mmCIF file of C-alpha atoms in Angstrom:
data_model
loop_
_atom_site.group_PDB
_atom_site.id
_atom_site.type_symbol
_atom_site.label_atom_id
_atom_site.label_comp_id
_atom_site.label_asym_id
_atom_site.label_seq_id
_atom_site.Cartn_x
_atom_site.Cartn_y
_atom_site.Cartn_z
ATOM 1 C CA UNK U 1 0.155 0.010 -0.206
ATOM 2 C CA UNK U 2 1.020 3.678 -0.463
ATOM 3 C CA UNK U 3 -0.197 6.955 0.495
ATOM 4 C CA UNK U 4 -2.869 7.857 1.739
ATOM 5 C CA UNK U 5 -3.233 4.399 3.275
ATOM 6 C CA UNK U 6 0.650 4.251 4.348
ATOM 7 C CA UNK U 7 1.623 7.387 6.578
ATOM 8 C CA UNK U 8 5.140 6.831 8.107
ATOM 9 C CA UNK U 9 4.562 10.090 10.124
ATOM 10 C CA UNK U 10 2.051 8.305 12.367
ATOM 11 C CA UNK U 11 4.976 6.673 14.306
ATOM 12 C CA UNK U 12 6.645 9.862 14.711
ATOM 13 C CA UNK U 13 3.865 12.127 16.287
ATOM 14 C CA UNK U 14 5.127 12.160 19.937
ATOM 15 C CA UNK U 15 8.353 11.531 21.937
ATOM 16 C CA UNK U 16 6.790 8.601 23.415
ATOM 17 C CA UNK U 17 5.805 7.210 20.217
ATOM 18 C CA UNK U 18 9.235 7.538 18.797
ATOM 19 C CA UNK U 19 10.695 5.984 21.860
ATOM 20 C CA UNK U 20 8.591 2.971 21.328
ATOM 21 C CA UNK U 21 9.863 2.271 17.864
ATOM 22 C CA UNK U 22 13.563 3.449 18.251
ATOM 23 C CA UNK U 23 15.813 0.799 16.767
ATOM 24 C CA UNK U 24 19.217 1.964 18.193
ATOM 25 C CA UNK U 25 19.925 2.963 21.862
ATOM 26 C CA UNK U 26 23.000 4.287 23.442
ATOM 27 C CA UNK U 27 24.172 3.281 26.745
ATOM 28 C CA UNK U 28 26.717 4.070 29.364
ATOM 29 C CA UNK U 29 28.130 0.580 29.110
ATOM 30 C CA UNK U 30 28.762 1.066 25.482
ATOM 31 C CA UNK U 31 31.650 3.455 25.970
ATOM 32 C CA UNK U 32 35.366 3.168 26.544
ATOM 33 C CA UNK U 33 37.270 6.275 27.889
ATOM 34 C CA UNK U 34 40.563 7.100 26.931
ATOM 35 C CA UNK U 35 43.030 8.161 29.709
ATOM 36 C CA UNK U 36 46.598 9.608 29.046
ATOM 37 C CA UNK U 37 49.106 9.208 31.806
ATOM 38 C CA UNK U 38 52.402 11.153 32.375
ATOM 39 C CA UNK U 39 55.310 10.970 34.656
ATOM 40 C CA UNK U 40 55.517 13.225 37.607
ATOM 41 C CA UNK U 41 53.362 14.466 40.526
ATOM 42 C CA UNK U 42 50.361 16.420 40.759
ATOM 43 C CA UNK U 43 49.839 16.766 36.970
ATOM 44 C CA UNK U 44 46.636 17.658 35.547
ATOM 45 C CA UNK U 45 47.068 19.305 32.397
ATOM 46 C CA UNK U 46 44.421 20.096 29.604
ATOM 47 C CA UNK U 47 45.684 18.948 26.137
ATOM 48 C CA UNK U 48 45.552 22.178 23.918
ATOM 49 C CA UNK U 49 44.030 20.427 20.840
ATOM 50 C CA UNK U 50 41.630 18.429 22.950
ATOM 51 C CA UNK U 51 39.685 20.702 25.262
ATOM 52 C CA UNK U 52 38.258 18.534 28.345
ATOM 53 C CA UNK U 53 40.786 15.769 27.964
ATOM 54 C CA UNK U 54 43.757 16.019 30.330
ATOM 55 C CA UNK U 55 47.337 14.304 30.911
ATOM 56 C CA UNK U 56 47.272 12.937 34.526
ATOM 57 C CA UNK U 57 50.134 11.626 36.769
ATOM 58 C CA UNK U 58 49.499 8.506 38.301
ATOM 59 C CA UNK U 59 48.865 10.268 41.567
ATOM 60 C CA UNK U 60 45.854 12.374 40.154
ATOM 61 C CA UNK U 61 44.343 9.404 38.692
ATOM 62 C CA UNK U 62 41.797 8.863 41.645
ATOM 63 C CA UNK U 63 39.777 11.775 40.844
ATOM 64 C CA UNK U 64 39.310 10.711 37.213
ATOM 65 C CA UNK U 65 38.737 7.317 38.159
ATOM 66 C CA UNK U 66 35.953 8.259 40.711
ATOM 67 C CA UNK U 67 34.346 10.271 38.244
ATOM 68 C CA UNK U 68 34.280 7.753 35.621
ATOM 69 C CA UNK U 69 32.763 5.188 37.845
ATOM 70 C CA UNK U 70 30.155 7.367 39.213
ATOM 71 C CA UNK U 71 29.049 7.929 35.673
ATOM 72 C CA UNK U 72 28.575 4.077 35.125
ATOM 73 C CA UNK U 73 31.483 3.924 32.507
ATOM 74 C CA UNK U 74 32.894 0.510 32.802
ATOM 75 C CA UNK U 75 36.151 0.461 30.865
ATOM 76 C CA UNK U 76 39.068 3.002 30.157
ATOM 77 C CA UNK U 77 41.778 2.763 27.618
ATOM 78 C CA UNK U 78 45.033 3.655 28.694
ATOM 79 C CA UNK U 79 47.809 5.344 27.149
ATOM 80 C CA UNK U 80 51.053 6.285 28.700
ATOM 81 C CA UNK U 81 53.778 9.093 27.991
ATOM 82 C CA UNK U 82 57.157 7.710 29.203
ATOM 83 C CA UNK U 83 59.969 9.780 31.083
ATOM 84 C CA UNK U 84 62.673 8.258 28.468
ATOM 85 C CA UNK U 85 62.547 7.053 24.837
ATOM 86 C CA UNK U 86 64.907 5.009 23.044
ATOM 87 C CA UNK U 87 65.082 3.244 19.406
ATOM 88 C CA UNK U 88 63.197 0.113 20.728
ATOM 89 C CA UNK U 89 60.791 1.371 23.188
ATOM 90 C CA UNK U 90 61.979 0.083 26.279
ATOM 91 C CA UNK U 91 59.770 1.848 28.459
ATOM 92 C CA UNK U 92 56.752 0.065 26.741
ATOM 93 C CA UNK U 93 57.528 -3.308 28.497
ATOM 94 C CA UNK U 94 59.568 -2.191 31.813
ATOM 95 C CA UNK U 95 57.722 -3.422 34.907
ATOM 96 C CA UNK U 96 57.540 0.118 36.199
ATOM 97 C CA UNK U 97 56.794 1.674 33.163
ATOM 98 C CA UNK U 98 54.100 4.539 32.947
ATOM 99 C CA UNK U 99 51.403 2.256 31.618
ATOM 100 C CA UNK U 100 52.283 -0.468 34.070
ATOM 101 C CA UNK U 101 52.315 1.755 37.096
ATOM 102 C CA UNK U 102 48.958 3.450 35.979
ATOM 103 C CA UNK U 103 47.429 -0.006 35.620
ATOM 104 C CA UNK U 104 48.380 -1.088 39.117
ATOM 105 C CA UNK U 105 46.966 2.207 40.409
ATOM 106 C CA UNK U 106 43.724 1.945 38.706
ATOM 107 C CA UNK U 107 43.222 -1.623 39.774
ATOM 108 C CA UNK U 108 43.909 -0.666 43.295
ATOM 109 C CA UNK U 109 41.403 2.001 43.253
ATOM 110 C CA UNK U 110 38.607 0.401 41.173
ATOM 111 C CA UNK U 111 39.254 -3.491 40.849
ATOM 112 C CA UNK U 112 35.944 -3.757 38.787
ATOM 113 C CA UNK U 113 36.965 -1.118 36.327
ATOM 114 C CA UNK U 114 38.189 -2.711 33.036
ATOM 115 C CA UNK U 115 41.618 -1.418 32.246
ATOM 116 C CA UNK U 116 42.341 -1.716 28.294
ATOM 117 C CA UNK U 117 46.051 -1.508 27.669
ATOM 118 C CA UNK U 118 47.217 0.194 24.361
ATOM 119 C CA UNK U 119 49.808 -1.965 23.266
ATOM 120 C CA UNK U 120 52.253 -0.067 20.756
ATOM 121 C CA UNK U 121 55.617 1.270 20.736
ATOM 122 C CA UNK U 122 55.185 4.673 19.109
ATOM 123 C CA UNK U 123 54.750 6.607 22.388
ATOM 124 C CA UNK U 124 58.097 4.858 23.669
ATOM 125 C CA UNK U 125 60.409 5.007 20.783
ATOM 126 C CA UNK U 126 62.499 8.126 19.945
ATOM 127 C CA UNK U 127 61.522 7.878 16.254
ATOM 128 C CA UNK U 128 57.742 7.713 16.929
ATOM 129 C CA UNK U 129 57.346 4.553 15.045
ATOM 130 C CA UNK U 130 55.424 1.470 15.940
ATOM 131 C CA UNK U 131 58.265 -0.941 15.655
ATOM 132 C CA UNK U 132 62.004 -1.419 15.108
ATOM 133 C CA UNK U 133 63.509 0.828 12.711
ATOM 134 C CA UNK U 134 66.354 -0.109 10.488
ATOM 135 C CA UNK U 135 68.191 2.434 8.219
ATOM 136 C CA UNK U 136 67.678 6.323 7.951
ATOM 137 C CA UNK U 137 65.552 8.735 6.005
ATOM 138 C CA UNK U 138 63.910 7.584 2.842
ATOM 139 C CA UNK U 139 65.560 3.879 3.176
ATOM 140 C CA UNK U 140 64.394 3.585 6.855
ATOM 141 C CA UNK U 141 62.153 0.397 7.165
ATOM 142 C CA UNK U 142 59.995 -0.701 10.200
ATOM 143 C CA UNK U 143 61.115 -4.186 10.786
ATOM 144 C CA UNK U 144 57.776 -6.416 11.136
ATOM 145 C CA UNK U 145 59.105 -9.635 12.789
ATOM 146 C CA UNK U 146 61.672 -8.215 15.100
ATOM 147 C CA UNK U 147 58.920 -5.545 16.161
ATOM 148 C CA UNK U 148 56.660 -8.538 17.125
ATOM 149 C CA UNK U 149 58.933 -9.816 19.840
ATOM 150 C CA UNK U 150 58.811 -6.364 21.492
ATOM 151 C CA UNK U 151 55.186 -6.223 21.259
ATOM 152 C CA UNK U 152 54.806 -9.546 22.890
ATOM 153 C CA UNK U 153 57.007 -8.440 25.855
ATOM 154 C CA UNK U 154 54.925 -5.151 26.208
ATOM 155 C CA UNK U 155 51.526 -7.087 26.250
ATOM 156 C CA UNK U 156 52.855 -9.711 28.825
ATOM 157 C CA UNK U 157 53.998 -6.881 30.982
ATOM 158 C CA UNK U 158 50.967 -5.017 30.696
ATOM 159 C CA UNK U 159 48.851 -8.185 31.601
ATOM 160 C CA UNK U 160 51.238 -8.724 34.503
ATOM 161 C CA UNK U 161 50.461 -5.226 35.755
ATOM 162 C CA UNK U 162 46.804 -6.227 35.919
ATOM 163 C CA UNK U 163 45.451 -4.783 32.355
ATOM 164 C CA UNK U 164 42.150 -6.647 31.763
ATOM 165 C CA UNK U 165 42.280 -6.517 27.922
ATOM 166 C CA UNK U 166 45.243 -6.032 25.545
ATOM 167 C CA UNK U 167 44.822 -3.768 22.670
ATOM 168 C CA UNK U 168 47.448 -4.014 20.140
ATOM 169 C CA UNK U 169 47.442 -1.008 17.785
ATOM 170 C CA UNK U 170 50.666 -1.517 15.900
ATOM 171 C CA UNK U 171 49.338 -3.044 12.541
ATOM 172 C CA UNK U 172 52.362 -5.387 12.163
ATOM 173 C CA UNK U 173 51.385 -8.501 10.302
ATOM 174 C CA UNK U 174 50.983 -11.616 12.633
ATOM 175 C CA UNK U 175 50.528 -9.207 15.681
ATOM 176 C CA UNK U 176 47.587 -11.074 17.476
ATOM 177 C CA UNK U 177 48.997 -14.390 16.628
ATOM 178 C CA UNK U 178 52.303 -13.476 18.385
ATOM 179 C CA UNK U 179 50.801 -11.773 21.242
ATOM 180 C CA UNK U 180 48.180 -14.711 21.882
ATOM 181 C CA UNK U 181 51.084 -17.109 22.019
ATOM 182 C CA UNK U 182 53.146 -14.933 24.132
ATOM 183 C CA UNK U 183 50.089 -14.195 26.685
ATOM 184 C CA UNK U 184 49.381 -18.117 26.848
ATOM 185 C CA UNK U 185 52.735 -19.188 27.394
ATOM 186 C CA UNK U 186 53.047 -16.459 30.250
ATOM 187 C CA UNK U 187 49.962 -17.768 31.818
ATOM 188 C CA UNK U 188 47.546 -15.190 30.568
ATOM 189 C CA UNK U 189 45.222 -17.274 28.563
ATOM 190 C CA UNK U 190 42.272 -15.646 30.137
ATOM 191 C CA UNK U 191 43.182 -12.080 28.948
ATOM 192 C CA UNK U 192 41.551 -11.150 25.803
ATOM 193 C CA UNK U 193 42.824 -9.363 22.641
ATOM 194 C CA UNK U 194 41.172 -6.274 21.420
ATOM 195 C CA UNK U 195 42.662 -5.952 18.025
ATOM 196 C CA UNK U 196 42.989 -2.841 16.131
ATOM 197 C CA UNK U 197 42.458 -4.921 13.348
ATOM 198 C CA UNK U 198 41.337 -2.160 10.775
ATOM 199 C CA UNK U 199 43.533 0.837 11.494
ATOM 200 C CA UNK U 200 43.833 3.366 8.618
ATOM 201 C CA UNK U 201 46.597 5.653 8.074
ATOM 202 C CA UNK U 202 44.401 8.602 8.776
ATOM 203 C CA UNK U 203 44.573 12.463 8.967
ATOM 204 C CA UNK U 204 42.265 12.102 11.972
ATOM 205 C CA UNK U 205 44.984 11.283 14.291
ATOM 206 C CA UNK U 206 46.608 14.568 14.611
ATOM 207 C CA UNK U 207 45.545 15.631 18.058
ATOM 208 C CA UNK U 208 46.192 12.264 19.579
ATOM 209 C CA UNK U 209 49.621 12.565 18.343
ATOM 210 C CA UNK U 210 50.083 15.664 20.352
ATOM 211 C CA UNK U 211 48.405 14.144 23.263
ATOM 212 C CA UNK U 212 50.423 11.007 23.186
ATOM 213 C CA UNK U 213 53.740 12.650 21.991
ATOM 214 C CA UNK U 214 53.882 9.919 19.458
ATOM 215 C CA UNK U 215 54.188 11.831 16.059
ATOM 216 C CA UNK U 216 56.913 10.146 13.550
ATOM 217 C CA UNK U 217 60.022 12.097 13.730
ATOM 218 C CA UNK U 218 60.517 10.982 9.935
ATOM 219 C CA UNK U 219 58.433 9.614 7.191
ATOM 220 C CA UNK U 220 54.886 8.342 7.857
ATOM 221 C CA UNK U 221 52.913 5.014 8.901
ATOM 222 C CA UNK U 222 51.551 4.206 5.322
ATOM 223 C CA UNK U 223 53.844 1.081 5.069
ATOM 224 C CA UNK U 224 51.720 -0.737 8.016
ATOM 225 C CA UNK U 225 48.658 1.248 8.539
ATOM 226 C CA UNK U 226 45.974 0.835 6.004
ATOM 227 C CA UNK U 227 45.097 3.178 2.793
ATOM 228 C CA UNK U 228 41.963 5.140 3.454
ATOM 229 C CA UNK U 229 40.590 4.244 0.106
ATOM 230 C CA UNK U 230 40.411 0.297 0.781
ATOM 231 C CA UNK U 231 37.647 -1.861 2.117
ATOM 232 C CA UNK U 232 38.420 -5.373 0.813
ATOM 233 C CA UNK U 233 41.682 -5.094 2.322
ATOM 234 C CA UNK U 234 40.102 -4.317 5.726
ATOM 235 C CA UNK U 235 38.059 -7.622 5.442
ATOM 236 C CA UNK U 236 41.668 -9.376 4.990
ATOM 237 C CA UNK U 237 42.915 -7.810 7.842
ATOM 238 C CA UNK U 238 40.038 -8.534 10.137
ATOM 239 C CA UNK U 239 40.048 -12.240 8.833
ATOM 240 C CA UNK U 240 43.816 -12.709 9.701
ATOM 241 C CA UNK U 241 43.281 -11.147 13.325
ATOM 242 C CA UNK U 242 40.297 -13.489 13.956
ATOM 243 C CA UNK U 243 42.110 -16.499 12.785
ATOM 244 C CA UNK U 244 44.935 -15.514 15.057
ATOM 245 C CA UNK U 245 42.876 -15.513 18.140
ATOM 246 C CA UNK U 246 41.312 -11.707 18.580
ATOM 247 C CA UNK U 247 38.666 -11.700 20.780
ATOM 248 C CA UNK U 248 37.351 -8.194 19.472
ATOM 249 C CA UNK U 249 37.904 -6.412 16.353
ATOM 250 C CA UNK U 250 38.269 -2.423 15.793
ATOM 251 C CA UNK U 251 37.850 -0.055 13.131
ATOM 252 C CA UNK U 252 39.658 3.189 13.475
ATOM 253 C CA UNK U 253 38.816 5.777 12.758
ATOM 254 C CA UNK U 254 34.932 5.681 12.943
ATOM 255 C CA UNK U 255 33.224 8.557 11.279
ATOM 256 C CA UNK U 256 34.665 8.338 7.890
ATOM 257 C CA UNK U 257 34.595 4.739 7.959
ATOM 258 C CA UNK U 258 31.076 3.717 8.788
ATOM 259 C CA UNK U 259 30.874 1.690 5.564
ATOM 260 C CA UNK U 260 33.886 -0.543 6.846
ATOM 261 C CA UNK U 261 32.135 -0.769 10.187
ATOM 262 C CA UNK U 262 28.984 -2.196 8.450
ATOM 263 C CA UNK U 263 30.724 -4.803 6.363
ATOM 264 C CA UNK U 264 33.056 -5.912 9.213
ATOM 265 C CA UNK U 265 29.952 -6.278 11.330
ATOM 266 C CA UNK U 266 28.294 -8.228 8.842
ATOM 267 C CA UNK U 267 31.088 -10.627 7.953
ATOM 268 C CA UNK U 268 32.599 -11.479 11.613
ATOM 269 C CA UNK U 269 30.600 -12.423 14.650
ATOM 270 C CA UNK U 270 33.162 -11.176 17.184
ATOM 271 C CA UNK U 271 32.285 -8.063 19.131
ATOM 272 C CA UNK U 272 32.944 -4.830 17.257
ATOM 273 C CA UNK U 273 34.641 -1.759 18.472
ATOM 274 C CA UNK U 274 34.744 1.739 16.855
ATOM 275 C CA UNK U 275 37.155 4.384 17.807
ATOM 276 C CA UNK U 276 35.800 7.818 17.815
ATOM 277 C CA UNK U 277 39.195 9.379 17.258
ATOM 278 C CA UNK U 278 40.876 12.549 18.341
ATOM 279 C CA UNK U 279 40.116 14.756 15.232
ATOM 280 C CA UNK U 280 36.538 13.974 15.258
ATOM 281 C CA UNK U 281 36.255 14.898 18.826
ATOM 282 C CA UNK U 282 38.257 18.171 18.456
ATOM 283 C CA UNK U 283 36.366 19.293 15.494
ATOM 284 C CA UNK U 284 33.017 18.909 17.488
ATOM 285 C CA UNK U 285 34.674 20.741 20.189
ATOM 286 C CA UNK U 286 36.110 23.610 17.855
ATOM 287 C CA UNK U 287 32.927 24.228 16.446
ATOM 288 C CA UNK U 288 30.786 24.251 19.729
ATOM 289 C CA UNK U 289 33.046 26.614 21.284
ATOM 290 C CA UNK U 290 32.532 28.889 18.651
ATOM 291 C CA UNK U 291 28.730 28.499 19.042
ATOM 292 C CA UNK U 292 28.250 26.976 15.451
ATOM 293 C CA UNK U 293 26.583 23.533 16.522
ATOM 294 C CA UNK U 294 24.769 22.181 19.217
ATOM 295 C CA UNK U 295 27.480 20.040 20.737
ATOM 296 C CA UNK U 296 25.096 17.615 22.669
ATOM 297 C CA UNK U 297 22.865 16.799 19.657
ATOM 298 C CA UNK U 298 25.972 16.512 17.301
ATOM 299 C CA UNK U 299 27.829 14.137 19.842
ATOM 300 C CA UNK U 300 25.034 11.822 20.393
ATOM 301 C CA UNK U 301 23.708 11.774 16.760
ATOM 302 C CA UNK U 302 27.325 10.726 15.859
ATOM 303 C CA UNK U 303 27.619 8.065 18.567
ATOM 304 C CA UNK U 304 24.116 6.776 17.494
ATOM 305 C CA UNK U 305 25.486 6.492 14.040
ATOM 306 C CA UNK U 306 28.550 4.562 14.944
ATOM 307 C CA UNK U 307 26.261 2.106 17.038
ATOM 308 C CA UNK U 308 23.806 1.846 14.413
ATOM 309 C CA UNK U 309 26.391 1.009 11.700
ATOM 310 C CA UNK U 310 27.485 -2.085 14.042
ATOM 311 C CA UNK U 311 29.612 -0.767 16.942
ATOM 312 C CA UNK U 312 29.047 -2.968 19.985
ATOM 313 C CA UNK U 313 31.584 -0.601 21.903
ATOM 314 C CA UNK U 314 32.680 2.948 21.126
ATOM 315 C CA UNK U 315 35.911 4.398 22.476
ATOM 316 C CA UNK U 316 35.386 8.002 22.621
ATOM 317 C CA UNK U 317 36.835 11.222 24.319
ATOM 318 C CA UNK U 318 33.226 12.286 24.472
ATOM 319 C CA UNK U 319 32.028 9.362 26.837
ATOM 320 C CA UNK U 320 31.801 11.279 30.291
ATOM 321 C CA UNK U 321 29.555 14.162 28.427
ATOM 322 C CA UNK U 322 27.662 11.546 26.465
ATOM 323 C CA UNK U 323 26.819 9.679 29.894
ATOM 324 C CA UNK U 324 25.667 12.908 31.284
ATOM 325 C CA UNK U 325 23.396 13.748 28.488
ATOM 326 C CA UNK U 326 21.785 10.364 28.373
ATOM 327 C CA UNK U 327 21.345 10.359 32.115
ATOM 328 C CA UNK U 328 19.616 13.622 31.835
ATOM 329 C CA UNK U 329 17.058 11.986 29.392
ATOM 330 C CA UNK U 330 17.854 14.247 26.316
ATOM 331 C CA UNK U 331 14.712 13.925 24.302
ATOM 332 C CA UNK U 332 15.444 12.075 21.213
ATOM 333 C CA UNK U 333 18.550 10.057 22.349
ATOM 334 C CA UNK U 334 17.659 8.872 25.627
ATOM 335 C CA UNK U 335 19.146 5.726 27.243
ATOM 336 C CA UNK U 336 17.297 2.571 27.886
#
């Protein structure tokens, strides 16, 4: 039947009617909140390009952890900026490394809070690449297989410190299989891997690289992160990681790659994570500060779009604000 028998607007007449037929809901349990931890004491410094996001020293984590808990957010993604960097990222796998210290502190404060440890070397190497580099300048090459051994050491060290989930973001070939084997051999068979399976070489990472102090000192990451033009390649990457033992798959970034989110969701039955990355956050914040957009409406619409596309979890710097808005029963995007 067609108009006038069929009138689609019948189901849109009132807020209650719209709530009855709403297909996609956001919930505080959908969100993972990123944290940036730095050396020192008494540090809480706002990141210039990411208003509302801070660097914390380990001793200042309690106030942030308590706020996160009070909001009902159940997981954090931990990034660390070390005191010293070297060519192989030694600080990434040291027992008293910054991520390890922060993990132990968070688990002591809130044992039930899920700590996801980002497992990469870029914040810890003096060259800013995600693995071991051989050569210099235009001839420099990131050695895939040599890097795997260091990533395994990092993952095992993070798990030993109390991390609940290992999230390798390096995009080396074979990284999930190597880390799975390393965790199992170290007695961490129960620790899941949240693989950055589909991570694009994206322009949307700029503010993060300031926050994590991880920009490459030469060249770029295009030889190991994915070409933004490709989607079949994303399926190959996800298939490899699933076969190697990934427990969750991730697509990063989110906003410009929702088509990729959808096809990965349709092809694989593992939980799917979407990273609402730094520039996506910063663009909204910048426009909101100018009064050009309704920040609350834009953020909730964006996060709903990510979930509608297939996200089971969303890593987002908006998490705390989003939960506050959802708890306030914001009319057209209220939680259930």
